[in-house]
Amino acid sequence: MDFLPSFPTLLAFAAATLLLAATPGPDMTLSISRALVQGKKAALFVVLGTSLGIVVHTMLVAFGISALITASPTAFLILKTGGAAYLFWLAVQAIRYGSKLTVAKVEGPKGTILSNISSGFWVNLLNPKVIIFFMTFLPQFVSANDPAVTHKLLFLGFCFIVIGMPVNATVVMAADWLSSWLQNNRKVLRGMDYTFAGVFSVFAAKILLTQAR
């Protein structure tokens, strides 16, 4: 099986992935926010959506398309502007519809399985930092002269998802466990709405400042 990296490489990759998965980002912020507002089921679908975004990023890196995107100033500008705009939109949503959501509203269109998967997918896909990260991270674990480099990159991307999803799911479960206490402390919950909005805004600003090189 030529697509399998060596065992030491896999161990190093797994260790790095665990650390990276535990690092807060816009996707984790979104899943925690969704867990507090709509429950763990909705948040787990957000996690699924972010994982689907990683599938796309992995394929872009494996087949070299992401290098073309970051090499084109116009394409990169469009990508990061769209990503920042989406995060700013999430910030506004957190303030307008955060802890004020009722059960009836949660069960509406904003709480559907598809909308939660879509939110996670787009917050991940429209983040140029993720593209740059995957371009610099995954290739460290393969040799450019390896004839199976594409297959190994795809395999490592799959491993990244397998390792990262349980970490994100654990975060969601913890947030859901705290939700009942937070529902009885509305001021704290409302404060978290503004905190999430602030975090989304900071990530949006960072994305706008991201340079392709």
CSV table of C-alpha atoms in Angstrom, one decimal:
chain,number,residue,atom,x,y,z
A,1,MET,CA,0.0,0.0,0.0
A,2,ASP,CA,2.1,2.9,-1.4
A,3,PHE,CA,-0.3,5.5,0.0
A,4,LEU,CA,0.6,4.7,3.6
A,5,PRO,CA,3.3,6.9,5.2
A,6,SER,CA,5.9,5.3,7.5
A,7,PHE,CA,4.8,4.6,11.1
A,8,PRO,CA,7.1,7.3,12.6
A,9,THR,CA,5.6,9.8,10.1
A,10,LEU,CA,2.1,8.8,11.1
A,11,LEU,CA,2.9,9.2,14.8
A,12,ALA,CA,4.3,12.6,14.2
A,13,PHE,CA,1.4,13.6,12.1
A,14,ALA,CA,-1.2,12.3,14.7
A,15,ALA,CA,0.5,14.2,17.5
A,16,ALA,CA,0.6,17.5,15.5
A,17,THR,CA,-3.0,17.0,14.4
A,18,LEU,CA,-4.2,16.5,18.0
A,19,LEU,CA,-2.6,19.8,19.0
A,20,LEU,CA,-4.0,21.6,16.0
A,21,ALA,CA,-7.5,20.2,16.5
A,22,ALA,CA,-7.5,21.5,20.1
A,23,THR,CA,-6.5,25.0,19.0
A,24,PRO,CA,-9.5,27.3,18.9
A,25,GLY,CA,-10.6,28.7,15.5
A,26,PRO,CA,-13.7,30.0,13.8
A,27,ASP,CA,-15.0,26.5,13.2
A,28,MET,CA,-14.7,25.6,16.9
A,29,THR,CA,-16.2,28.9,18.0
A,30,LEU,CA,-19.2,28.2,15.7
A,31,SER,CA,-19.7,24.7,16.9
A,32,ILE,CA,-19.6,25.8,20.6
A,33,SER,CA,-22.0,28.6,19.9
A,34,ARG,CA,-24.4,26.3,18.1
A,35,ALA,CA,-24.2,23.7,20.9
A,36,LEU,CA,-25.2,26.4,23.5
A,37,VAL,CA,-28.1,27.7,21.4
A,38,GLN,CA,-29.5,24.6,19.6
A,39,GLY,CA,-28.0,21.6,21.4
A,40,LYS,CA,-25.3,19.0,20.7
A,41,LYS,CA,-27.1,17.5,17.7
A,42,ALA,CA,-27.0,20.7,15.8
A,43,ALA,CA,-23.4,21.4,16.8
A,44,LEU,CA,-22.3,17.9,15.7
A,45,PHE,CA,-23.7,18.6,12.2
A,46,VAL,CA,-21.6,21.8,12.2
A,47,VAL,CA,-18.6,19.6,13.0
A,48,LEU,CA,-19.5,17.4,10.1
A,49,GLY,CA,-19.7,20.4,7.9
A,50,THR,CA,-16.2,21.6,8.9
A,51,SER,CA,-14.9,18.1,8.2
A,52,LEU,CA,-16.4,18.2,4.7
A,53,GLY,CA,-14.6,21.5,4.2
A,54,ILE,CA,-11.3,19.8,5.2
A,55,VAL,CA,-12.1,17.1,2.5
A,56,VAL,CA,-12.1,19.9,-0.1
A,57,HIS,CA,-9.0,21.5,1.3
A,58,THR,CA,-7.2,18.2,1.2
A,59,MET,CA,-8.1,17.6,-2.4
A,60,LEU,CA,-7.1,21.1,-3.4
A,61,VAL,CA,-3.6,20.5,-1.8
A,62,ALA,CA,-3.3,17.0,-3.2
A,63,PHE,CA,-4.0,18.1,-6.7
A,64,GLY,CA,-2.2,21.4,-6.5
A,65,ILE,CA,-5.2,23.7,-7.0
A,66,SER,CA,-4.7,25.6,-3.7
A,67,ALA,CA,-1.2,26.7,-4.9
A,68,LEU,CA,-2.8,28.3,-7.9
A,69,ILE,CA,-5.4,30.1,-5.7
A,70,THR,CA,-2.8,31.6,-3.4
A,71,ALA,CA,-0.5,32.5,-6.4
A,72,SER,CA,-3.3,34.6,-7.9
A,73,PRO,CA,-3.8,37.9,-6.1
A,74,THR,CA,-7.3,38.4,-7.5
A,75,ALA,CA,-8.4,34.8,-6.6
A,76,PHE,CA,-6.9,35.1,-3.1
A,77,LEU,CA,-8.5,38.5,-2.5
A,78,ILE,CA,-12.0,37.2,-3.5
A,79,LEU,CA,-11.5,34.2,-1.2
A,80,LYS,CA,-10.4,36.0,1.9
A,81,THR,CA,-13.0,38.8,1.4
A,82,GLY,CA,-15.8,36.2,1.1
A,83,GLY,CA,-14.5,34.4,4.2
A,84,ALA,CA,-14.2,37.5,6.2
A,85,ALA,CA,-17.7,38.7,5.2
A,86,TYR,CA,-19.2,35.3,6.2
A,87,LEU,CA,-17.6,35.5,9.6
A,88,PHE,CA,-18.8,39.1,10.1
A,89,TRP,CA,-22.3,37.8,9.2
A,90,LEU,CA,-22.0,35.1,11.8
A,91,ALA,CA,-21.0,37.7,14.4
A,92,VAL,CA,-24.1,39.7,13.6
A,93,GLN,CA,-26.2,36.5,13.8
A,94,ALA,CA,-24.8,35.7,17.2
A,95,ILE,CA,-25.9,39.0,18.6
A,96,ARG,CA,-29.3,39.1,16.9
A,97,TYR,CA,-30.3,35.5,17.3
A,98,GLY,CA,-28.0,34.1,20.0
A,99,SER,CA,-29.4,33.2,23.4
A,100,LYS,CA,-32.7,35.0,22.5
A,101,LEU,CA,-33.7,32.0,20.3
A,102,THR,CA,-36.7,30.1,21.5
A,103,VAL,CA,-37.4,26.5,20.9
A,104,ALA,CA,-39.8,27.4,18.1
A,105,LYS,CA,-37.1,29.5,16.3
A,106,VAL,CA,-34.5,26.7,16.8
A,107,GLU,CA,-36.8,24.3,15.0
A,108,GLY,CA,-37.2,26.7,12.1
A,109,PRO,CA,-35.0,26.9,9.0
A,110,LYS,CA,-32.0,28.1,10.9
A,111,GLY,CA,-31.9,24.8,12.8
A,112,THR,CA,-32.1,22.4,10.0
A,113,ILE,CA,-29.5,19.6,9.5
A,114,LEU,CA,-28.6,21.1,6.1
A,115,SER,CA,-28.1,24.6,7.4
A,116,ASN,CA,-25.9,23.4,10.3
A,117,ILE,CA,-23.7,21.3,7.9
A,118,SER,CA,-23.6,24.2,5.5
A,119,SER,CA,-22.5,26.7,8.2
A,120,GLY,CA,-19.6,24.5,9.2
A,121,PHE,CA,-18.7,23.8,5.6
A,122,TRP,CA,-18.5,27.4,4.5
A,123,VAL,CA,-16.8,28.8,7.6
A,124,ASN,CA,-14.1,26.3,7.0
A,125,LEU,CA,-13.9,26.5,3.2
A,126,LEU,CA,-13.9,30.3,3.1
A,127,ASN,CA,-11.0,30.6,5.5
A,128,PRO,CA,-7.8,31.2,3.4
A,129,LYS,CA,-5.7,30.5,6.5
A,130,VAL,CA,-6.9,26.9,6.3
A,131,ILE,CA,-5.7,26.7,2.7
A,132,ILE,CA,-2.3,28.2,3.6
A,133,PHE,CA,-2.1,25.9,6.6
A,134,PHE,CA,-2.9,22.7,4.6
A,135,MET,CA,-0.4,23.8,1.9
A,136,THR,CA,2.4,24.1,4.5
A,137,PHE,CA,1.3,21.4,6.9
A,138,LEU,CA,0.5,18.3,4.9
A,139,PRO,CA,3.5,18.4,2.5
A,140,GLN,CA,5.9,18.2,5.5
A,141,PHE,CA,4.9,14.6,5.9
A,142,VAL,CA,5.6,13.5,2.3
A,143,SER,CA,8.5,13.7,-0.1
A,144,ALA,CA,8.0,15.7,-3.3
A,145,ASN,CA,9.8,13.0,-5.2
A,146,ASP,CA,7.5,10.2,-3.9
A,147,PRO,CA,5.5,8.8,-6.9
A,148,ALA,CA,2.6,8.2,-4.5
A,149,VAL,CA,2.6,11.8,-3.1
A,150,THR,CA,-1.0,12.6,-4.2
A,151,HIS,CA,-2.3,9.4,-2.6
A,152,LYS,CA,-0.4,10.0,0.6
A,153,LEU,CA,-1.7,13.6,0.9
A,154,LEU,CA,-5.2,12.4,0.5
A,155,PHE,CA,-4.6,9.7,3.1
A,156,LEU,CA,-3.2,12.2,5.6
A,157,GLY,CA,-6.1,14.6,5.0
A,158,PHE,CA,-8.5,11.7,5.8
A,159,CYS,CA,-6.4,11.0,9.0
A,160,PHE,CA,-6.7,14.6,9.9
A,161,ILE,CA,-10.5,14.4,9.9
A,162,VAL,CA,-10.5,11.1,11.8
A,163,ILE,CA,-8.3,12.5,14.5
A,164,GLY,CA,-9.8,15.9,14.7
A,165,MET,CA,-13.5,15.0,14.7
A,166,PRO,CA,-13.5,13.3,18.1
A,167,VAL,CA,-11.7,16.4,19.6
A,168,ASN,CA,-14.3,18.7,18.2
A,169,ALA,CA,-17.1,16.4,19.2
A,170,THR,CA,-15.8,16.4,22.8
A,171,VAL,CA,-15.8,20.2,22.9
A,172,VAL,CA,-19.4,20.1,21.6
A,173,MET,CA,-20.5,17.6,24.3
A,174,ALA,CA,-18.9,19.8,27.0
A,175,ALA,CA,-20.7,22.9,25.7
A,176,ASP,CA,-24.0,21.0,25.6
A,177,TRP,CA,-23.5,19.8,29.2
A,178,LEU,CA,-23.1,23.4,30.3
A,179,SER,CA,-26.0,24.6,28.3
A,180,SER,CA,-28.7,23.8,31.0
A,181,TRP,CA,-26.8,25.8,33.6
A,182,LEU,CA,-26.3,28.6,31.2
A,183,GLN,CA,-30.0,28.7,30.4
A,184,ASN,CA,-30.6,29.5,34.0
A,185,ASN,CA,-28.0,32.3,33.9
A,186,ARG,CA,-29.2,34.3,31.0
A,187,LYS,CA,-26.8,37.2,31.5
A,188,VAL,CA,-23.9,34.9,31.3
A,189,LEU,CA,-25.3,33.3,28.1
A,190,ARG,CA,-25.9,36.7,26.6
A,191,GLY,CA,-22.4,37.7,27.5
A,192,MET,CA,-21.2,34.6,25.6
A,193,ASP,CA,-23.2,35.7,22.5
A,194,TYR,CA,-21.2,38.9,22.4
A,195,THR,CA,-18.0,37.0,23.1
A,196,PHE,CA,-18.6,34.7,20.2
A,197,ALA,CA,-19.5,37.7,18.0
A,198,GLY,CA,-16.2,39.3,19.1
A,199,VAL,CA,-14.2,36.2,18.3
A,200,PHE,CA,-15.8,35.8,14.9
A,201,SER,CA,-15.0,39.5,14.2
A,202,VAL,CA,-11.4,39.0,15.2
A,203,PHE,CA,-11.0,36.0,13.0
A,204,ALA,CA,-12.6,38.0,10.1
A,205,ALA,CA,-10.1,40.8,10.6
A,206,LYS,CA,-7.2,38.3,10.7
A,207,ILE,CA,-8.4,36.7,7.5
A,208,LEU,CA,-8.5,40.2,5.8
A,209,LEU,CA,-4.9,40.7,6.9
A,210,THR,CA,-3.8,37.3,5.7
A,211,GLN,CA,-1.1,37.4,3.0
A,212,ALA,CA,-0.8,34.7,0.3
A,213,ARG,CA,3.0,34.6,0.7
